[in-house]
mmCIF file with all atom_site columns, C-alpha atoms in Angstrom:
data_model
loop_
_atom_site.group_PDB
_atom_site.id
_atom_site.type_symbol
_atom_site.label_atom_id
_atom_site.label_alt_id
_atom_site.label_comp_id
_atom_site.label_asym_id
_atom_site.label_entity_id
_atom_site.label_seq_id
_atom_site.pdbx_PDB_ins_code
_atom_site.Cartn_x
_atom_site.Cartn_y
_atom_site.Cartn_z
_atom_site.occupancy
_atom_site.B_iso_or_equiv
_atom_site.pdbx_formal_charge
_atom_site.auth_seq_id
_atom_site.auth_comp_id
_atom_site.auth_asym_id
_atom_site.auth_atom_id
_atom_site.pdbx_PDB_model_num
ATOM 1   C CA . UNK J 1 1   ? 34.843 2.014  55.906 1.00 0.00 ? 16  UNK J CA 1
ATOM 2   C CA . UNK J 1 2   ? 36.640 5.071  57.263 1.00 0.00 ? 17  UNK J CA 1
ATOM 3   C CA . UNK J 1 3   ? 39.860 4.388  59.134 1.00 0.00 ? 18  UNK J CA 1
ATOM 4   C CA . UNK J 1 4   ? 41.510 7.163  61.130 1.00 0.00 ? 19  UNK J CA 1
ATOM 5   C CA . UNK J 1 5   ? 44.900 5.474  60.867 1.00 0.00 ? 20  UNK J CA 1
ATOM 6   C CA . UNK J 1 6   ? 44.628 5.139  57.077 1.00 0.00 ? 21  UNK J CA 1
ATOM 7   C CA . UNK J 1 7   ? 43.440 8.755  56.801 1.00 0.00 ? 22  UNK J CA 1
ATOM 8   C CA . UNK J 1 8   ? 46.593 9.987  58.568 1.00 0.00 ? 23  UNK J CA 1
ATOM 9   C CA . UNK J 1 9   ? 49.024 7.400  57.153 1.00 0.00 ? 24  UNK J CA 1
ATOM 10  C CA . UNK J 1 10  ? 48.006 8.400  53.624 1.00 0.00 ? 25  UNK J CA 1
ATOM 11  C CA . UNK J 1 11  ? 47.914 12.094 54.602 1.00 0.00 ? 26  UNK J CA 1
ATOM 12  C CA . UNK J 1 12  ? 44.276 12.784 53.813 1.00 0.00 ? 27  UNK J CA 1
ATOM 13  C CA . UNK J 1 13  ? 44.325 9.942  51.215 1.00 0.00 ? 28  UNK J CA 1
ATOM 14  C CA . UNK J 1 14  ? 46.958 11.683 49.059 1.00 0.00 ? 29  UNK J CA 1
ATOM 15  C CA . UNK J 1 15  ? 49.005 8.473  49.270 1.00 0.00 ? 30  UNK J CA 1
ATOM 16  C CA . UNK J 1 16  ? 46.353 6.723  47.196 1.00 0.00 ? 31  UNK J CA 1
ATOM 17  C CA . UNK J 1 17  ? 47.180 8.886  44.156 1.00 0.00 ? 32  UNK J CA 1
ATOM 18  C CA . UNK J 1 18  ? 49.110 7.146  41.383 1.00 0.00 ? 33  UNK J CA 1
ATOM 19  C CA . UNK J 1 19  ? 51.715 7.146  40.013 1.00 0.00 ? 34  UNK J CA 1
ATOM 20  C CA . UNK J 1 20  ? 54.436 8.127  42.498 1.00 0.00 ? 35  UNK J CA 1
ATOM 21  C CA . UNK J 1 21  ? 52.475 8.433  45.769 1.00 0.00 ? 36  UNK J CA 1
ATOM 22  C CA . UNK J 1 22  ? 55.614 9.579  47.615 1.00 0.00 ? 37  UNK J CA 1
ATOM 23  C CA . UNK J 1 23  ? 55.984 12.529 45.273 1.00 0.00 ? 38  UNK J CA 1
ATOM 24  C CA . UNK J 1 24  ? 52.298 13.377 45.683 1.00 0.00 ? 39  UNK J CA 1
ATOM 25  C CA . UNK J 1 25  ? 52.770 13.172 49.455 1.00 0.00 ? 40  UNK J CA 1
ATOM 26  C CA . UNK J 1 26  ? 55.757 15.516 49.273 1.00 0.00 ? 41  UNK J CA 1
ATOM 27  C CA . UNK J 1 27  ? 53.809 17.974 47.113 1.00 0.00 ? 42  UNK J CA 1
ATOM 28  C CA . UNK J 1 28  ? 50.907 17.917 49.578 1.00 0.00 ? 43  UNK J CA 1
ATOM 29  C CA . UNK J 1 29  ? 53.428 18.489 52.383 1.00 0.00 ? 44  UNK J CA 1
ATOM 30  C CA . UNK J 1 30  ? 54.738 21.623 50.636 1.00 0.00 ? 45  UNK J CA 1
ATOM 31  C CA . UNK J 1 31  ? 51.209 22.999 50.334 1.00 0.00 ? 46  UNK J CA 1
ATOM 32  C CA . UNK J 1 32  ? 50.447 22.171 53.977 1.00 0.00 ? 47  UNK J CA 1
ATOM 33  C CA . UNK J 1 33  ? 53.742 23.750 55.083 1.00 0.00 ? 48  UNK J CA 1
ATOM 34  C CA . UNK J 1 34  ? 52.858 26.909 53.179 1.00 0.00 ? 49  UNK J CA 1
ATOM 35  C CA . UNK J 1 35  ? 49.637 27.190 55.169 1.00 0.00 ? 50  UNK J CA 1
ATOM 36  C CA . UNK J 1 36  ? 51.311 26.374 58.477 1.00 0.00 ? 51  UNK J CA 1
ATOM 37  C CA . UNK J 1 37  ? 54.152 28.856 57.960 1.00 0.00 ? 52  UNK J CA 1
ATOM 38  C CA . UNK J 1 38  ? 51.810 31.651 56.850 1.00 0.00 ? 53  UNK J CA 1
ATOM 39  C CA . UNK J 1 39  ? 49.555 30.850 59.825 1.00 0.00 ? 54  UNK J CA 1
ATOM 40  C CA . UNK J 1 40  ? 52.092 30.633 62.658 1.00 0.00 ? 55  UNK J CA 1
ATOM 41  C CA . UNK J 1 41  ? 55.635 30.574 61.284 1.00 0.00 ? 56  UNK J CA 1
ATOM 42  C CA . UNK J 1 42  ? 58.541 28.200 61.575 1.00 0.00 ? 57  UNK J CA 1
ATOM 43  C CA . UNK J 1 43  ? 57.921 27.297 65.227 1.00 0.00 ? 58  UNK J CA 1
ATOM 44  C CA . UNK J 1 44  ? 54.522 25.883 64.295 1.00 0.00 ? 59  UNK J CA 1
ATOM 45  C CA . UNK J 1 45  ? 56.054 23.934 61.404 1.00 0.00 ? 60  UNK J CA 1
ATOM 46  C CA . UNK J 1 46  ? 58.790 22.544 63.667 1.00 0.00 ? 61  UNK J CA 1
ATOM 47  C CA . UNK J 1 47  ? 56.304 21.620 66.397 1.00 0.00 ? 62  UNK J CA 1
ATOM 48  C CA . UNK J 1 48  ? 53.882 19.986 63.977 1.00 0.00 ? 63  UNK J CA 1
ATOM 49  C CA . UNK J 1 49  ? 56.770 18.085 62.390 1.00 0.00 ? 64  UNK J CA 1
ATOM 50  C CA . UNK J 1 50  ? 57.544 16.460 65.747 1.00 0.00 ? 65  UNK J CA 1
ATOM 51  C CA . UNK J 1 51  ? 53.860 15.709 66.343 1.00 0.00 ? 66  UNK J CA 1
ATOM 52  C CA . UNK J 1 52  ? 53.486 14.222 62.854 1.00 0.00 ? 67  UNK J CA 1
ATOM 53  C CA . UNK J 1 53  ? 56.574 12.052 63.404 1.00 0.00 ? 68  UNK J CA 1
ATOM 54  C CA . UNK J 1 54  ? 55.040 10.517 66.530 1.00 0.00 ? 69  UNK J CA 1
ATOM 55  C CA . UNK J 1 55  ? 51.638 10.198 64.855 1.00 0.00 ? 70  UNK J CA 1
ATOM 56  C CA . UNK J 1 56  ? 53.267 8.732  61.742 1.00 0.00 ? 71  UNK J CA 1
ATOM 57  C CA . UNK J 1 57  ? 55.136 6.127  63.756 1.00 0.00 ? 72  UNK J CA 1
ATOM 58  C CA . UNK J 1 58  ? 51.874 5.116  65.453 1.00 0.00 ? 73  UNK J CA 1
ATOM 59  C CA . UNK J 1 59  ? 49.624 4.992  62.371 1.00 0.00 ? 74  UNK J CA 1
ATOM 60  C CA . UNK J 1 60  ? 52.293 3.213  60.324 1.00 0.00 ? 75  UNK J CA 1
ATOM 61  C CA . UNK J 1 61  ? 52.432 0.537  63.027 1.00 0.00 ? 76  UNK J CA 1
ATOM 62  C CA . UNK J 1 62  ? 48.644 0.221  62.870 1.00 0.00 ? 77  UNK J CA 1
ATOM 63  C CA . UNK J 1 63  ? 48.485 0.117  59.058 1.00 0.00 ? 78  UNK J CA 1
ATOM 64  C CA . UNK J 1 64  ? 51.276 -2.466 58.658 1.00 0.00 ? 79  UNK J CA 1
ATOM 65  C CA . UNK J 1 65  ? 50.427 -4.756 61.579 1.00 0.00 ? 80  UNK J CA 1
ATOM 66  C CA . UNK J 1 66  ? 50.246 -8.354 60.385 1.00 0.00 ? 81  UNK J CA 1
ATOM 67  C CA . UNK J 1 67  ? 51.185 -7.461 56.800 1.00 0.00 ? 82  UNK J CA 1
ATOM 68  C CA . UNK J 1 68  ? 54.206 -8.625 54.817 1.00 0.00 ? 83  UNK J CA 1
ATOM 69  C CA . UNK J 1 69  ? 54.928 -5.159 53.400 1.00 0.00 ? 84  UNK J CA 1
ATOM 70  C CA . UNK J 1 70  ? 56.327 -3.035 56.233 1.00 0.00 ? 85  UNK J CA 1
ATOM 71  C CA . UNK J 1 71  ? 56.471 0.096  54.012 1.00 0.00 ? 86  UNK J CA 1
ATOM 72  C CA . UNK J 1 72  ? 53.555 0.199  51.561 1.00 0.00 ? 87  UNK J CA 1
ATOM 73  C CA . UNK J 1 73  ? 53.727 3.012  49.030 1.00 0.00 ? 88  UNK J CA 1
ATOM 74  C CA . UNK J 1 74  ? 50.388 4.532  50.057 1.00 0.00 ? 89  UNK J CA 1
ATOM 75  C CA . UNK J 1 75  ? 51.799 5.445  53.480 1.00 0.00 ? 90  UNK J CA 1
ATOM 76  C CA . UNK J 1 76  ? 53.128 8.958  52.877 1.00 0.00 ? 91  UNK J CA 1
ATOM 77  C CA . UNK J 1 77  ? 53.039 10.517 56.331 1.00 0.00 ? 92  UNK J CA 1
ATOM 78  C CA . UNK J 1 78  ? 56.784 9.783  56.413 1.00 0.00 ? 93  UNK J CA 1
ATOM 79  C CA . UNK J 1 79  ? 57.261 11.907 53.276 1.00 0.00 ? 94  UNK J CA 1
ATOM 80  C CA . UNK J 1 80  ? 55.306 14.717 54.922 1.00 0.00 ? 95  UNK J CA 1
ATOM 81  C CA . UNK J 1 81  ? 57.609 14.696 57.940 1.00 0.00 ? 96  UNK J CA 1
ATOM 82  C CA . UNK J 1 82  ? 60.750 14.546 55.786 1.00 0.00 ? 97  UNK J CA 1
ATOM 83  C CA . UNK J 1 83  ? 59.542 17.293 53.466 1.00 0.00 ? 98  UNK J CA 1
ATOM 84  C CA . UNK J 1 84  ? 58.686 19.545 56.393 1.00 0.00 ? 99  UNK J CA 1
ATOM 85  C CA . UNK J 1 85  ? 62.189 19.026 57.800 1.00 0.00 ? 100 UNK J CA 1
ATOM 86  C CA . UNK J 1 86  ? 63.638 19.933 54.387 1.00 0.00 ? 101 UNK J CA 1
ATOM 87  C CA . UNK J 1 87  ? 61.553 23.132 54.388 1.00 0.00 ? 102 UNK J CA 1
ATOM 88  C CA . UNK J 1 88  ? 62.620 24.291 57.857 1.00 0.00 ? 103 UNK J CA 1
ATOM 89  C CA . UNK J 1 89  ? 65.522 26.447 56.570 1.00 0.00 ? 104 UNK J CA 1
ATOM 90  C CA . UNK J 1 90  ? 63.062 28.188 54.239 1.00 0.00 ? 105 UNK J CA 1
ATOM 91  C CA . UNK J 1 91  ? 60.671 28.738 57.145 1.00 0.00 ? 106 UNK J CA 1
ATOM 92  C CA . UNK J 1 92  ? 63.442 30.198 59.303 1.00 0.00 ? 107 UNK J CA 1
ATOM 93  C CA . UNK J 1 93  ? 64.533 32.434 56.419 1.00 0.00 ? 108 UNK J CA 1
ATOM 94  C CA . UNK J 1 94  ? 60.989 33.690 56.067 1.00 0.00 ? 109 UNK J CA 1
ATOM 95  C CA . UNK J 1 95  ? 60.838 34.560 59.757 1.00 0.00 ? 110 UNK J CA 1
ATOM 96  C CA . UNK J 1 96  ? 63.966 36.713 59.394 1.00 0.00 ? 111 UNK J CA 1
ATOM 97  C CA . UNK J 1 97  ? 62.926 38.391 56.167 1.00 0.00 ? 112 UNK J CA 1
ATOM 98  C CA . UNK J 1 98  ? 59.226 38.864 56.826 1.00 0.00 ? 113 UNK J CA 1
ATOM 99  C CA . UNK J 1 99  ? 58.542 37.696 53.278 1.00 0.00 ? 114 UNK J CA 1
ATOM 100 C CA . UNK J 1 100 ? 55.736 35.410 52.193 1.00 0.00 ? 115 UNK J CA 1
ATOM 101 C CA . UNK J 1 101 ? 56.325 31.713 51.459 1.00 0.00 ? 116 UNK J CA 1
ATOM 102 C CA . UNK J 1 102 ? 56.616 31.835 47.670 1.00 0.00 ? 117 UNK J CA 1
ATOM 103 C CA . UNK J 1 103 ? 59.050 34.775 47.773 1.00 0.00 ? 118 UNK J CA 1
ATOM 104 C CA . UNK J 1 104 ? 61.678 32.179 48.669 1.00 0.00 ? 119 UNK J CA 1
ATOM 105 C CA . UNK J 1 105 ? 60.528 29.830 45.906 1.00 0.00 ? 120 UNK J CA 1
ATOM 106 C CA . UNK J 1 106 ? 64.105 28.753 44.983 1.00 0.00 ? 121 UNK J CA 1
ATOM 107 C CA . UNK J 1 107 ? 64.460 27.337 48.505 1.00 0.00 ? 122 UNK J CA 1
ATOM 108 C CA . UNK J 1 108 ? 61.060 25.658 48.305 1.00 0.00 ? 123 UNK J CA 1
ATOM 109 C CA . UNK J 1 109 ? 61.905 24.041 44.961 1.00 0.00 ? 124 UNK J CA 1
ATOM 110 C CA . UNK J 1 110 ? 65.349 23.012 46.197 1.00 0.00 ? 125 UNK J CA 1
ATOM 111 C CA . UNK J 1 111 ? 63.850 21.482 49.353 1.00 0.00 ? 126 UNK J CA 1
ATOM 112 C CA . UNK J 1 112 ? 61.326 19.524 47.285 1.00 0.00 ? 127 UNK J CA 1
ATOM 113 C CA . UNK J 1 113 ? 63.815 18.222 44.714 1.00 0.00 ? 128 UNK J CA 1
ATOM 114 C CA . UNK J 1 114 ? 66.606 17.480 47.198 1.00 0.00 ? 129 UNK J CA 1
ATOM 115 C CA . UNK J 1 115 ? 64.243 15.628 49.520 1.00 0.00 ? 130 UNK J CA 1
ATOM 116 C CA . UNK J 1 116 ? 62.765 13.536 46.710 1.00 0.00 ? 131 UNK J CA 1
ATOM 117 C CA . UNK J 1 117 ? 66.252 12.679 45.398 1.00 0.00 ? 132 UNK J CA 1
ATOM 118 C CA . UNK J 1 118 ? 67.556 11.629 48.817 1.00 0.00 ? 133 UNK J CA 1
ATOM 119 C CA . UNK J 1 119 ? 64.351 9.675  49.504 1.00 0.00 ? 134 UNK J CA 1
ATOM 120 C CA . UNK J 1 120 ? 64.491 7.830  46.170 1.00 0.00 ? 135 UNK J CA 1
ATOM 121 C CA . UNK J 1 121 ? 68.257 7.207  45.941 1.00 0.00 ? 136 UNK J CA 1
ATOM 122 C CA . UNK J 1 122 ? 68.674 6.460  49.672 1.00 0.00 ? 137 UNK J CA 1
ATOM 123 C CA . UNK J 1 123 ? 72.369 7.292  50.039 1.00 0.00 ? 138 UNK J CA 1
ATOM 124 C CA . UNK J 1 124 ? 74.324 6.245  53.136 1.00 0.00 ? 139 UNK J CA 1
ATOM 125 C CA . UNK J 1 125 ? 72.338 6.784  56.326 1.00 0.00 ? 140 UNK J CA 1
ATOM 126 C CA . UNK J 1 126 ? 69.035 7.070  54.431 1.00 0.00 ? 141 UNK J CA 1
ATOM 127 C CA . UNK J 1 127 ? 69.508 3.550  53.059 1.00 0.00 ? 142 UNK J CA 1
ATOM 128 C CA . UNK J 1 128 ? 70.600 2.282  56.472 1.00 0.00 ? 143 UNK J CA 1
ATOM 129 C CA . UNK J 1 129 ? 67.372 3.576  58.042 1.00 0.00 ? 144 UNK J CA 1
ATOM 130 C CA . UNK J 1 130 ? 65.284 2.251  55.149 1.00 0.00 ? 145 UNK J CA 1
ATOM 131 C CA . UNK J 1 131 ? 66.593 -1.266 55.791 1.00 0.00 ? 146 UNK J CA 1
ATOM 132 C CA . UNK J 1 132 ? 65.319 -1.175 59.375 1.00 0.00 ? 147 UNK J CA 1
ATOM 133 C CA . UNK J 1 133 ? 62.170 -3.191 59.791 1.00 0.00 ? 148 UNK J CA 1
ATOM 134 C CA . UNK J 1 134 ? 59.081 -1.711 61.349 1.00 0.00 ? 149 UNK J CA 1
ATOM 135 C CA . UNK J 1 135 ? 57.438 1.681  61.571 1.00 0.00 ? 150 UNK J CA 1
ATOM 136 C CA . UNK J 1 136 ? 60.510 3.427  62.983 1.00 0.00 ? 151 UNK J CA 1
ATOM 137 C CA . UNK J 1 137 ? 62.477 2.518  59.847 1.00 0.00 ? 152 UNK J CA 1
ATOM 138 C CA . UNK J 1 138 ? 59.625 3.760  57.669 1.00 0.00 ? 153 UNK J CA 1
ATOM 139 C CA . UNK J 1 139 ? 59.720 7.138  59.384 1.00 0.00 ? 154 UNK J CA 1
ATOM 140 C CA . UNK J 1 140 ? 63.458 7.415  59.991 1.00 0.00 ? 155 UNK J CA 1
ATOM 141 C CA . UNK J 1 141 ? 64.695 7.165  56.395 1.00 0.00 ? 156 UNK J CA 1
ATOM 142 C CA . UNK J 1 142 ? 62.544 10.155 55.471 1.00 0.00 ? 157 UNK J CA 1
ATOM 143 C CA . UNK J 1 143 ? 63.677 12.093 58.527 1.00 0.00 ? 158 UNK J CA 1
ATOM 144 C CA . UNK J 1 144 ? 67.305 11.582 57.496 1.00 0.00 ? 159 UNK J CA 1
ATOM 145 C CA . UNK J 1 145 ? 66.507 12.432 53.852 1.00 0.00 ? 160 UNK J CA 1
ATOM 146 C CA . UNK J 1 146 ? 64.800 15.588 55.131 1.00 0.00 ? 161 UNK J CA 1
ATOM 147 C CA . UNK J 1 147 ? 67.815 16.575 57.213 1.00 0.00 ? 162 UNK J CA 1
ATOM 148 C CA . UNK J 1 148 ? 70.136 16.071 54.233 1.00 0.00 ? 163 UNK J CA 1
ATOM 149 C CA . UNK J 1 149 ? 67.809 18.114 52.026 1.00 0.00 ? 164 UNK J CA 1
ATOM 150 C CA . UNK J 1 150 ? 67.628 20.853 54.687 1.00 0.00 ? 165 UNK J CA 1
ATOM 151 C CA . UNK J 1 151 ? 71.439 20.997 54.656 1.00 0.00 ? 166 UNK J CA 1
ATOM 152 C CA . UNK J 1 152 ? 71.374 21.399 50.866 1.00 0.00 ? 167 UNK J CA 1
ATOM 153 C CA . UNK J 1 153 ? 68.816 24.226 51.205 1.00 0.00 ? 168 UNK J CA 1
ATOM 154 C CA . UNK J 1 154 ? 70.859 25.963 53.910 1.00 0.00 ? 169 UNK J CA 1
ATOM 155 C CA . UNK J 1 155 ? 74.075 25.711 51.882 1.00 0.00 ? 170 UNK J CA 1
ATOM 156 C CA . UNK J 1 156 ? 72.235 27.003 48.805 1.00 0.00 ? 171 UNK J CA 1
ATOM 157 C CA . UNK J 1 157 ? 70.902 29.976 50.752 1.00 0.00 ? 172 UNK J CA 1
ATOM 158 C CA . UNK J 1 158 ? 74.341 30.700 52.183 1.00 0.00 ? 173 UNK J CA 1
ATOM 159 C CA . UNK J 1 159 ? 75.948 30.552 48.743 1.00 0.00 ? 174 UNK J CA 1
ATOM 160 C CA . UNK J 1 160 ? 73.239 32.755 47.235 1.00 0.00 ? 175 UNK J CA 1
ATOM 161 C CA . UNK J 1 161 ? 73.324 35.384 49.951 1.00 0.00 ? 176 UNK J CA 1
ATOM 162 C CA . UNK J 1 162 ? 76.810 35.042 51.397 1.00 0.00 ? 177 UNK J CA 1
#
């Protein structure tokens, strides 16, 4: 039976792919971001990131209600939000350069790898957020991992272009 909350929590069922559903979710987020940025630029990506955070919090609450596992691996809407945050410096760079998304592929690749590393290793504040119970913790660790990855992307761009 179709469930709207599962559809969104798994980001169009991408979270059901195995192995590594979080990585699949991040890859799907990159592809979605490409479309969003080409469509309406970084402001659309930033706005949709906020909307997806709120939606993610809600659907995660629905999908985990009454279950022992507060962060099942098939829920990847949190990875989408974190990956989009990681890609924001790329999106802003594109708006200033007028280039197309894949022109800045080193930033895209860096955002993807840095986000996945921070999300998997969970250093410092990422781990703190991950230990929080409930849907806010599910979303927040990926938000923080996305911010850290965005910082890595921004520093990389600054070092590459002075």
